[in-house]
CSV table of C-alpha atoms in Angstrom, one decimal:
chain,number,residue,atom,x,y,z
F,89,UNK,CA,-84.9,229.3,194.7
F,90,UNK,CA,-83.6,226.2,193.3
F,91,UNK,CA,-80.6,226.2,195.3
F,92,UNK,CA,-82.6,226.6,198.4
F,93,UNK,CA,-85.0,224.4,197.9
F,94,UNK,CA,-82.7,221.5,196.7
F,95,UNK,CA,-80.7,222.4,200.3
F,96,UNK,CA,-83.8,222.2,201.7
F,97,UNK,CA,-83.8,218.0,200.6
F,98,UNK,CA,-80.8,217.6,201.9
F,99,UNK,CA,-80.8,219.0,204.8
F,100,UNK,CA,-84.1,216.9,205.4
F,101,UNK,CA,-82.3,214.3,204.1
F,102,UNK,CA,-79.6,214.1,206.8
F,103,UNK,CA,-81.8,215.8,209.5
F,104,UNK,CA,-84.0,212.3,210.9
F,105,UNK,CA,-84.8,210.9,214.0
F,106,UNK,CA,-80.8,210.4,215.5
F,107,UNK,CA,-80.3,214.3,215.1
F,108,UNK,CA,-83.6,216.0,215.5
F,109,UNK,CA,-84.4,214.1,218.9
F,110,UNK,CA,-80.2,215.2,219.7
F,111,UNK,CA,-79.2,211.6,220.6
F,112,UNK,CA,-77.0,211.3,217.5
F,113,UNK,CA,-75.4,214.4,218.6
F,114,UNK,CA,-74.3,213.2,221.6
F,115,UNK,CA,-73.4,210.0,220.8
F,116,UNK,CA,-71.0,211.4,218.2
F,117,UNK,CA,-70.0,214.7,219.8
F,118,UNK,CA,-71.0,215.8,223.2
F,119,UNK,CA,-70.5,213.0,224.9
F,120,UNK,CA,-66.5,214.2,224.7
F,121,UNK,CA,-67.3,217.5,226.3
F,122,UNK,CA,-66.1,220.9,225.7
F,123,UNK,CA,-63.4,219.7,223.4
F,124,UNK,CA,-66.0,218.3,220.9
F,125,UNK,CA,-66.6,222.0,220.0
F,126,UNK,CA,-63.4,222.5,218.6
F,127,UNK,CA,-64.0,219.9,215.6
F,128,UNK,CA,-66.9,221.5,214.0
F,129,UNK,CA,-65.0,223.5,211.8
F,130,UNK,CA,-63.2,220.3,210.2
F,131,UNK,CA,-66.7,218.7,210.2
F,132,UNK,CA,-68.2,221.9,208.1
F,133,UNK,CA,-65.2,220.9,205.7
F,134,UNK,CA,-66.0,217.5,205.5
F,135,UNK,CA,-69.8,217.6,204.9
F,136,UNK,CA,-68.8,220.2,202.2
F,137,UNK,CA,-66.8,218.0,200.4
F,138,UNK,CA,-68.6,215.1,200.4
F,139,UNK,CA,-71.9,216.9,199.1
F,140,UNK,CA,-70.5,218.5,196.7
F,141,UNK,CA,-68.8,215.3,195.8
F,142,UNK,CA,-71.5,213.3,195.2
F,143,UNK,CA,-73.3,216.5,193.4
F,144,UNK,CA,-70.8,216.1,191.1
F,145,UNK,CA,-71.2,212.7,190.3
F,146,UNK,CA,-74.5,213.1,189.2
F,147,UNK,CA,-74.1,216.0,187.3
F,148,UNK,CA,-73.8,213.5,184.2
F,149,UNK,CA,-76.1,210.8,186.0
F,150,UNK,CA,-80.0,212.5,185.0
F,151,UNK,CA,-81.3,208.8,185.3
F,152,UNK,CA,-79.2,207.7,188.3
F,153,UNK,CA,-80.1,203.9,189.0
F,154,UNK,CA,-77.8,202.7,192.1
F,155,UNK,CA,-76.9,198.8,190.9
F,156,UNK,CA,-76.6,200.5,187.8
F,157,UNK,CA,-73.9,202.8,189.1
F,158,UNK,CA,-72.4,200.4,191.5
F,159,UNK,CA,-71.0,198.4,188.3
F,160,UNK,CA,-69.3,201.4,186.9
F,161,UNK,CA,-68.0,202.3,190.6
F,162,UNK,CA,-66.6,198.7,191.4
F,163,UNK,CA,-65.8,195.2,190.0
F,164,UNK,CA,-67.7,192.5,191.8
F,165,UNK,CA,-66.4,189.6,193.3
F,166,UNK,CA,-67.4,186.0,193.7
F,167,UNK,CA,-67.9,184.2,197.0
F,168,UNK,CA,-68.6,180.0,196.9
F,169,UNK,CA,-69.4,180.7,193.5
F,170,UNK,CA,-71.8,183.9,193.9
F,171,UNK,CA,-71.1,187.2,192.7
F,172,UNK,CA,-71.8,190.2,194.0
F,173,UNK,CA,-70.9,194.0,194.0
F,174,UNK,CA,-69.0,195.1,197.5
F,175,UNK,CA,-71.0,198.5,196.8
F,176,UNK,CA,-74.4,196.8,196.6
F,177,UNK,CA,-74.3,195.5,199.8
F,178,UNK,CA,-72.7,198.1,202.0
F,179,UNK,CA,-75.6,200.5,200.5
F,180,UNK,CA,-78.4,197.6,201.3
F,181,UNK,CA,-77.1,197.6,204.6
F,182,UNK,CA,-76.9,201.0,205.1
F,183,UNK,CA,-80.6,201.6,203.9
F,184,UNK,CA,-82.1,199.0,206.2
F,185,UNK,CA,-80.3,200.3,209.0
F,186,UNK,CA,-81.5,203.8,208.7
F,187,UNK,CA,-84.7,202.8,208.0
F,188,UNK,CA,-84.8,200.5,210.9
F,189,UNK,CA,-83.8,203.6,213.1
F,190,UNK,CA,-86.0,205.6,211.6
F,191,UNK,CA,-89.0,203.0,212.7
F,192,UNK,CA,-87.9,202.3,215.9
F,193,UNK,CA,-87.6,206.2,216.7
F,194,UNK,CA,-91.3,206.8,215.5
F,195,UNK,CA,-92.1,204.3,219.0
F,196,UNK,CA,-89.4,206.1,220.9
F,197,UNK,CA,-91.3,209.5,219.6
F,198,UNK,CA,-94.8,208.0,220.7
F,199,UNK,CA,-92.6,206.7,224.2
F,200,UNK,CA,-91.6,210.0,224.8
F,201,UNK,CA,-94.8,211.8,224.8
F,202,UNK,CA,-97.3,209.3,226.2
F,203,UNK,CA,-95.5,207.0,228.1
F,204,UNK,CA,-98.5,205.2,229.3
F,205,UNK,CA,-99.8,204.5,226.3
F,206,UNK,CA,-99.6,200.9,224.6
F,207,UNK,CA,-96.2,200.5,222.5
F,208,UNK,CA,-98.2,197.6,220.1
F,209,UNK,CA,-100.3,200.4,219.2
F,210,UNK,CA,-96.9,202.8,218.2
F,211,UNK,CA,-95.9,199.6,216.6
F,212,UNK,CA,-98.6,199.6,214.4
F,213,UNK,CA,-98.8,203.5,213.8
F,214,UNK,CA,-95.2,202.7,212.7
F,215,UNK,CA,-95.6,200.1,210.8
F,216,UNK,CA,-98.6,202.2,208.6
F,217,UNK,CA,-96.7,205.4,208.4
F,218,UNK,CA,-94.0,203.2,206.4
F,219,UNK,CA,-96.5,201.3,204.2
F,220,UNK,CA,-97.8,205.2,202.9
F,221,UNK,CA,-93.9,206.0,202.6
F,222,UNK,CA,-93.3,203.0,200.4
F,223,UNK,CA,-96.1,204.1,198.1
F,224,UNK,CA,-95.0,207.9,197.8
F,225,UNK,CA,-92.7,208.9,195.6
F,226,UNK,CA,-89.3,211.1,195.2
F,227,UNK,CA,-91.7,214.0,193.8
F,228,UNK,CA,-94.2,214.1,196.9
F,229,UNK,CA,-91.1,214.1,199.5
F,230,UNK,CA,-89.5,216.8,197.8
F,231,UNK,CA,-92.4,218.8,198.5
F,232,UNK,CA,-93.0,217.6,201.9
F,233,UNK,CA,-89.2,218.6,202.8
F,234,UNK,CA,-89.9,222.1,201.6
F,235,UNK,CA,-92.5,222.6,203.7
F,236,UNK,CA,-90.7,220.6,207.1
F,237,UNK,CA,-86.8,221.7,206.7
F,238,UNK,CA,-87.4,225.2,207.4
F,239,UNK,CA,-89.6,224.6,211.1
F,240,UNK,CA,-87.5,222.0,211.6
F,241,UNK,CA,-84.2,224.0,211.9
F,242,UNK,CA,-86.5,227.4,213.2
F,243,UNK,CA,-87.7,224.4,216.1
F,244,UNK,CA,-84.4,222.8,216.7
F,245,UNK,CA,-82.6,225.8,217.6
F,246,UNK,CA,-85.6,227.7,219.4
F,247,UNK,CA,-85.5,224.4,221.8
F,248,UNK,CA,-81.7,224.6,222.2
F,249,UNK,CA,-81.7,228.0,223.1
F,250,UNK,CA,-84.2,227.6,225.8
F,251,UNK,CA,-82.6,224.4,227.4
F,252,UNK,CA,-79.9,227.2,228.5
F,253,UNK,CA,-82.3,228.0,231.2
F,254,UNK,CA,-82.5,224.4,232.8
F,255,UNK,CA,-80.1,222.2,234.9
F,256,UNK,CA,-76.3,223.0,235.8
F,257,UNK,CA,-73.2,223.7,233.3
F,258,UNK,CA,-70.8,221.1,232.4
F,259,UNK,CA,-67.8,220.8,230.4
F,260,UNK,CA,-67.2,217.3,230.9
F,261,UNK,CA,-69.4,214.0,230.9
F,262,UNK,CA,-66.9,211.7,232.3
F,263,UNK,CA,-64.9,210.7,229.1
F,264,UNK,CA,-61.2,211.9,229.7
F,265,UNK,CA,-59.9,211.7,226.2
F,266,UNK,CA,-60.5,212.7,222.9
F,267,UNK,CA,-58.7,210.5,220.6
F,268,UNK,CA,-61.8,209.0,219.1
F,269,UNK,CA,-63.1,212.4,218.2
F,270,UNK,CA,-60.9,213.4,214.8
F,271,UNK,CA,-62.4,209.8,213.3
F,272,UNK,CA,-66.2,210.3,214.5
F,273,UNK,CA,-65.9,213.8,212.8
F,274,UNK,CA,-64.8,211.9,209.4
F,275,UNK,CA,-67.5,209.1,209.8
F,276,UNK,CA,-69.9,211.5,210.8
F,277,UNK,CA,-69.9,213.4,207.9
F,278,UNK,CA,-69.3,210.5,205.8
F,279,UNK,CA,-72.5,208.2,207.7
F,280,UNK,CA,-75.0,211.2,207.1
F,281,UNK,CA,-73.8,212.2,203.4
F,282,UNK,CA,-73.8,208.5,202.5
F,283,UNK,CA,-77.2,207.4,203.5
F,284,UNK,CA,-78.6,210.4,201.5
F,285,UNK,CA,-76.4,210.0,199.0
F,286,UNK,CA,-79.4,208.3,196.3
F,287,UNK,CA,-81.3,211.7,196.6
F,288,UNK,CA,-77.8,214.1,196.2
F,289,UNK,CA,-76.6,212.7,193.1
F,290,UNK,CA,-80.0,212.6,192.2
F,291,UNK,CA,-80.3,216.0,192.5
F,292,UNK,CA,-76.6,216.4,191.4
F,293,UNK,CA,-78.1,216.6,187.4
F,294,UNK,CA,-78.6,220.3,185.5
F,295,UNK,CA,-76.7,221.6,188.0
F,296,UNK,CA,-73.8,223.9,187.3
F,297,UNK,CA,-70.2,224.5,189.4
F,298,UNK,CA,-71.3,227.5,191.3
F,299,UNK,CA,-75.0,225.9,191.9
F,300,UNK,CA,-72.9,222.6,193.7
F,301,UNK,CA,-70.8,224.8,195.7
F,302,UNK,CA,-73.7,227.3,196.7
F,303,UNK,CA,-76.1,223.9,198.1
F,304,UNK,CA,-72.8,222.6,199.8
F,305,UNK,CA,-71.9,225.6,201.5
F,306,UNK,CA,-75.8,225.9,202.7
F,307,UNK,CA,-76.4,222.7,204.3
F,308,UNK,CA,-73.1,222.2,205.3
F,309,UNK,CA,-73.5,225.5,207.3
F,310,UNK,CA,-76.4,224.5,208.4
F,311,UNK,CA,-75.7,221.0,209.8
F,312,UNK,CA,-72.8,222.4,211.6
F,313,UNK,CA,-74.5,225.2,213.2
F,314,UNK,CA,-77.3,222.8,214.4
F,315,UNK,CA,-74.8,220.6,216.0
F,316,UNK,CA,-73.0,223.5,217.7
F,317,UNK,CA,-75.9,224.3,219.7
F,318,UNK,CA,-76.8,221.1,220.2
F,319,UNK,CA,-73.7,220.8,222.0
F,320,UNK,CA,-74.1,223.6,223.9
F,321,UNK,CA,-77.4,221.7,224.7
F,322,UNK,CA,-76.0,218.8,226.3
F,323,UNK,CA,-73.8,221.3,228.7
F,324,UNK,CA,-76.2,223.1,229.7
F,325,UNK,CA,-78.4,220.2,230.6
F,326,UNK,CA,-76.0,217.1,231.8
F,327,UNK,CA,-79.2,214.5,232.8
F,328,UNK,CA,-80.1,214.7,229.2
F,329,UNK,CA,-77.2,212.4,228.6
F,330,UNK,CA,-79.2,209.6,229.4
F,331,UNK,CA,-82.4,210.1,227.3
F,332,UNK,CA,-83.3,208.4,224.0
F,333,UNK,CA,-85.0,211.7,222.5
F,334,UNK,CA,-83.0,214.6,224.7
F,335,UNK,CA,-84.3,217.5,222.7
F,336,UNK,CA,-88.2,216.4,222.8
F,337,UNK,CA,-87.2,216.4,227.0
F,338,UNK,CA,-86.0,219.7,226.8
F,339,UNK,CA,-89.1,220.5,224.9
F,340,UNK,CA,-91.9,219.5,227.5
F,341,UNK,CA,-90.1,221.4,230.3
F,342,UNK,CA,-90.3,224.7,228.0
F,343,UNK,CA,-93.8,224.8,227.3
F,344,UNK,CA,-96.7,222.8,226.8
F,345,UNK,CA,-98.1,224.4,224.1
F,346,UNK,CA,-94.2,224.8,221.9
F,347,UNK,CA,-93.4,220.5,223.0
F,348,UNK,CA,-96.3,219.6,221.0
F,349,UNK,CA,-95.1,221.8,218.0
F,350,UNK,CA,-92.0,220.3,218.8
F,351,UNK,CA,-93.0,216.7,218.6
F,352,UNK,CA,-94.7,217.8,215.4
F,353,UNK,CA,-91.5,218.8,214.1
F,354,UNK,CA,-89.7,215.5,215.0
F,355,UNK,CA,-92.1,213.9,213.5
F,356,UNK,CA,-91.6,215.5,210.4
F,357,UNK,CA,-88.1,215.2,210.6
F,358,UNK,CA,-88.0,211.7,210.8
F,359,UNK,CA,-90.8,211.1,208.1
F,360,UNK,CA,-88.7,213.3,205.6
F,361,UNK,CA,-85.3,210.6,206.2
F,362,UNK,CA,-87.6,207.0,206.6
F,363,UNK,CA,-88.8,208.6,203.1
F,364,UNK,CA,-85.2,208.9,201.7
F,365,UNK,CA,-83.9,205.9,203.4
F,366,UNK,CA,-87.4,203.9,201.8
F,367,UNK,CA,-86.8,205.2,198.6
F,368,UNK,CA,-83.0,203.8,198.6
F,369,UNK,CA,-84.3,200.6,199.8
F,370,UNK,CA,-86.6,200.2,197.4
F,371,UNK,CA,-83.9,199.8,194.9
F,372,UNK,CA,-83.1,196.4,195.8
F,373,UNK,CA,-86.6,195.3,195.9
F,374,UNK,CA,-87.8,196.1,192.3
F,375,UNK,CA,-88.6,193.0,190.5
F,376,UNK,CA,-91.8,191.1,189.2
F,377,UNK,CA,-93.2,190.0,192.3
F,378,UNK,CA,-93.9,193.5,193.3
F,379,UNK,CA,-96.1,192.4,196.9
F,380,UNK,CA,-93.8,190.1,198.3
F,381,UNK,CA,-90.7,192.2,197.8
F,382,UNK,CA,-92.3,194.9,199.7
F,383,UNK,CA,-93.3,192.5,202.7
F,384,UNK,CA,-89.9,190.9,202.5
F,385,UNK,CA,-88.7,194.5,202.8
F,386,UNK,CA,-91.4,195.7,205.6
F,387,UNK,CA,-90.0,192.0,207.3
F,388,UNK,CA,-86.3,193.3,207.6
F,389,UNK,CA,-87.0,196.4,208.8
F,390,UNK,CA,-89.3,195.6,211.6
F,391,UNK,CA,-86.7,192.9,212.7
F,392,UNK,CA,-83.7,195.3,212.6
F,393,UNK,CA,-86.1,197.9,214.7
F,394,UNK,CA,-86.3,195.5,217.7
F,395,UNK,CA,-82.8,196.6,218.4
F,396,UNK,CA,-84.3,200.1,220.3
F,397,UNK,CA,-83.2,203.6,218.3
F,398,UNK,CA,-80.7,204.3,220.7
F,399,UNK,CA,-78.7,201.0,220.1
F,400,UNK,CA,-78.8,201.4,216.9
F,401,UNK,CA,-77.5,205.2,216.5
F,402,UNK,CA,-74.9,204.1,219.1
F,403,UNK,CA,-73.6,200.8,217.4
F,404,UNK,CA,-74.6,200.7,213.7
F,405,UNK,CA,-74.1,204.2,212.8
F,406,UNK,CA,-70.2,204.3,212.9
F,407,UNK,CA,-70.7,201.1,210.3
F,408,UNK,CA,-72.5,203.2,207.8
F,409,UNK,CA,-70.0,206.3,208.1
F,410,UNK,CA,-67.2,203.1,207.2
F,411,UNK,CA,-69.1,202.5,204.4
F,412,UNK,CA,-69.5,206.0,203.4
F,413,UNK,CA,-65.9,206.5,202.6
F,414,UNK,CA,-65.5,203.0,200.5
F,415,UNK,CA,-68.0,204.4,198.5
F,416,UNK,CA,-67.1,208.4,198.4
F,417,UNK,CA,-63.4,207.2,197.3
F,418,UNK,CA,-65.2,205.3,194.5
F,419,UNK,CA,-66.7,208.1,193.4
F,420,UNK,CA,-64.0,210.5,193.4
F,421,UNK,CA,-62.3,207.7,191.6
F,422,UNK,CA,-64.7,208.3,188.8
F,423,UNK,CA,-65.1,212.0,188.5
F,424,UNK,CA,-61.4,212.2,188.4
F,425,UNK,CA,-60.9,209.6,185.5
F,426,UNK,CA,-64.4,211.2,183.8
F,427,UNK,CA,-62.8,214.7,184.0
F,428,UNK,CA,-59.6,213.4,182.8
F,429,UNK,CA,-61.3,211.9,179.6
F,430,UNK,CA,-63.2,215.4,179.1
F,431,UNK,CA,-60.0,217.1,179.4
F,432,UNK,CA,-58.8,214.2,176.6
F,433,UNK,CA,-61.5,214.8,174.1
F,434,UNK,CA,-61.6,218.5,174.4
F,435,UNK,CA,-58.0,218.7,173.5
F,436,UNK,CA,-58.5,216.7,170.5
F,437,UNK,CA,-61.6,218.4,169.0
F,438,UNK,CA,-59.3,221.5,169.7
């Protein structure tokens, strides 16, 4: 059960807005057509690797603390007479990106599902959704993510399987090669390992090896078999290729009653990452003056989500997943030389 239900975080973790809604899908795979179907076995790997990775890391790490972290992980350098940590800032970044995306795709949710409504008033359902997120904390999310993952990915593929009913076949989407495809595979898996990264090595403590491999195989599995269909999804439905929330399309043309479940689900999906993404963020905002941190942060985030969800999946994305391997190299960096050190003493005492 405790392998389960810490796959169950990840999963919602890496499961938001960009991947329930399918948009992140295609911008990353099935865009590129049939071929993109070949390269989810060397994504399975990826993901694998990088979760258990970063499991690893915070095997010794009970009380992980990210600055904290960042100044074992990397020296920092000075700029016009300012220091800073490289890792620090590709991290900020990355959290006020995601949760930017995660914002804006509440509106795009509320867009989708009554588009005549007024998109001040999504603004402001957004803007109190994140408020409540910012005052939860890891304990409450974990349990929420329990509860979510599982109709999530039940949801998810249920949709998929019916879009097989709707529009015309297609193999290709007008994109005639596939050389970007090997290095969106490895930023991919790096983007969506990365961003979560705070709540895996967070989780990564009191676990043992065949605990870390058992949650890596599970959501790795379980990522790829989502985007699989999902694929199959876009074939089987080319016009979806220009919507902001594709699956939640499909969803209404199934059935009434099972798109309202499904927006529902979406929701939930993307409350589950803004929670891990606000909980990163919030990192970089502890200090004294507790209120105008958070409105500082609430500030960012609200400017960064003007920039619609799908610009932001499309553009900003690939800069997290370059990020996400600066940082995962770091970190192998230090298990190796940590491992080498417990090999060292152990010999010794022996």
């Amino acid at each position: 059960m405790k392998v389960f239900k810490m796959s169950a975080i990840i999963i919602g973790a890496i499961i938001g807005a960009g991947f329930a809604s399918g948009k992140e899908i295609f911008e990353y795979f099935a865009k590129y057509g049939i071929c993109s179907l070949f390269f989810i076995i060397p994504l399975f790997v990826f993901i694998y690797f990088f979760i258990y990775t970063y499991l690893k890391f915070g095997e010794n790490n009970e009380n992980f603390d990210l600055k904290q972290s960042n100044k074992f992980l990397c020296k920092p350098l000075k700029f016009f007479n300012v220091k800073f940590n490289p890792l620090d800032v590709g991290l900020f970044l990355t959290f006020l990106i995601h949760t930017s995306a995660m914002y804006s795709s509440l509106i795009a949710l509320f867009a989708t599902y009554l588009p005549s409504g007024f998109t001040f008033v999504y603004f402001l359902i957004a803007l109190t959704v994140t408020i409540i997120l910012i005052k939860s904390t890891f304990k409450s999310y974990s349990i929420l993510s329990n509860l979510v993952v599982p109709l999530i990915i039940v949801c998810i593929m249920l949709n998929v399987v019916c879009s097989f009913n709707f529009g015309t076949f297609s193999t290709n989407f007008g994109i005639n090669t596939i050389l970007p495809l090997p290095i969106l595979t490895l930023v991919y898996a790096s983007q969506n390992t990365y961003f979560s990264s705070f709540v895996i090595i967070k989780l990564g403590s009191n676990l043992n090896k065949k605990q870390r491999h058992l949650i890596s195989l599970i959501v790795s599995a379980t990522i790829c078999l989502l985007i699989l269909l999902g694929i199959l999804c876009f074939m089987f439905n080319p016009s979806l290729v220009y919507s902001e929330m594709p699956f939640a399309e499909v969803a209404i043309k199934v059935n009434p009653i099972f798109s309202v479940i499904f927006a529902i689900i979406i929701f939930g999906s993307i409350i589950t990452t803004h929670a891990t993404c606000l909980t990163s963020l919030k990192e970089y905002f502890k200090g004294e003056k507790k209120y105008n941190n958070t409105f500082t942060m609430l500030i960012l985030v609200i400017v960064l989500s003007l920039f619609n969800f799908g610009k932001i999946v499309e553009y900003l994305y690939p800069l997290i997943g370059a990020f996400g391997l600066i940082y995962l190299y770091k970190i192998i960096t230090y298990n190796y030389k940590l491992n080498y050190l417990k090999k060292l003493i152990k010999n010794k005492t022996n």
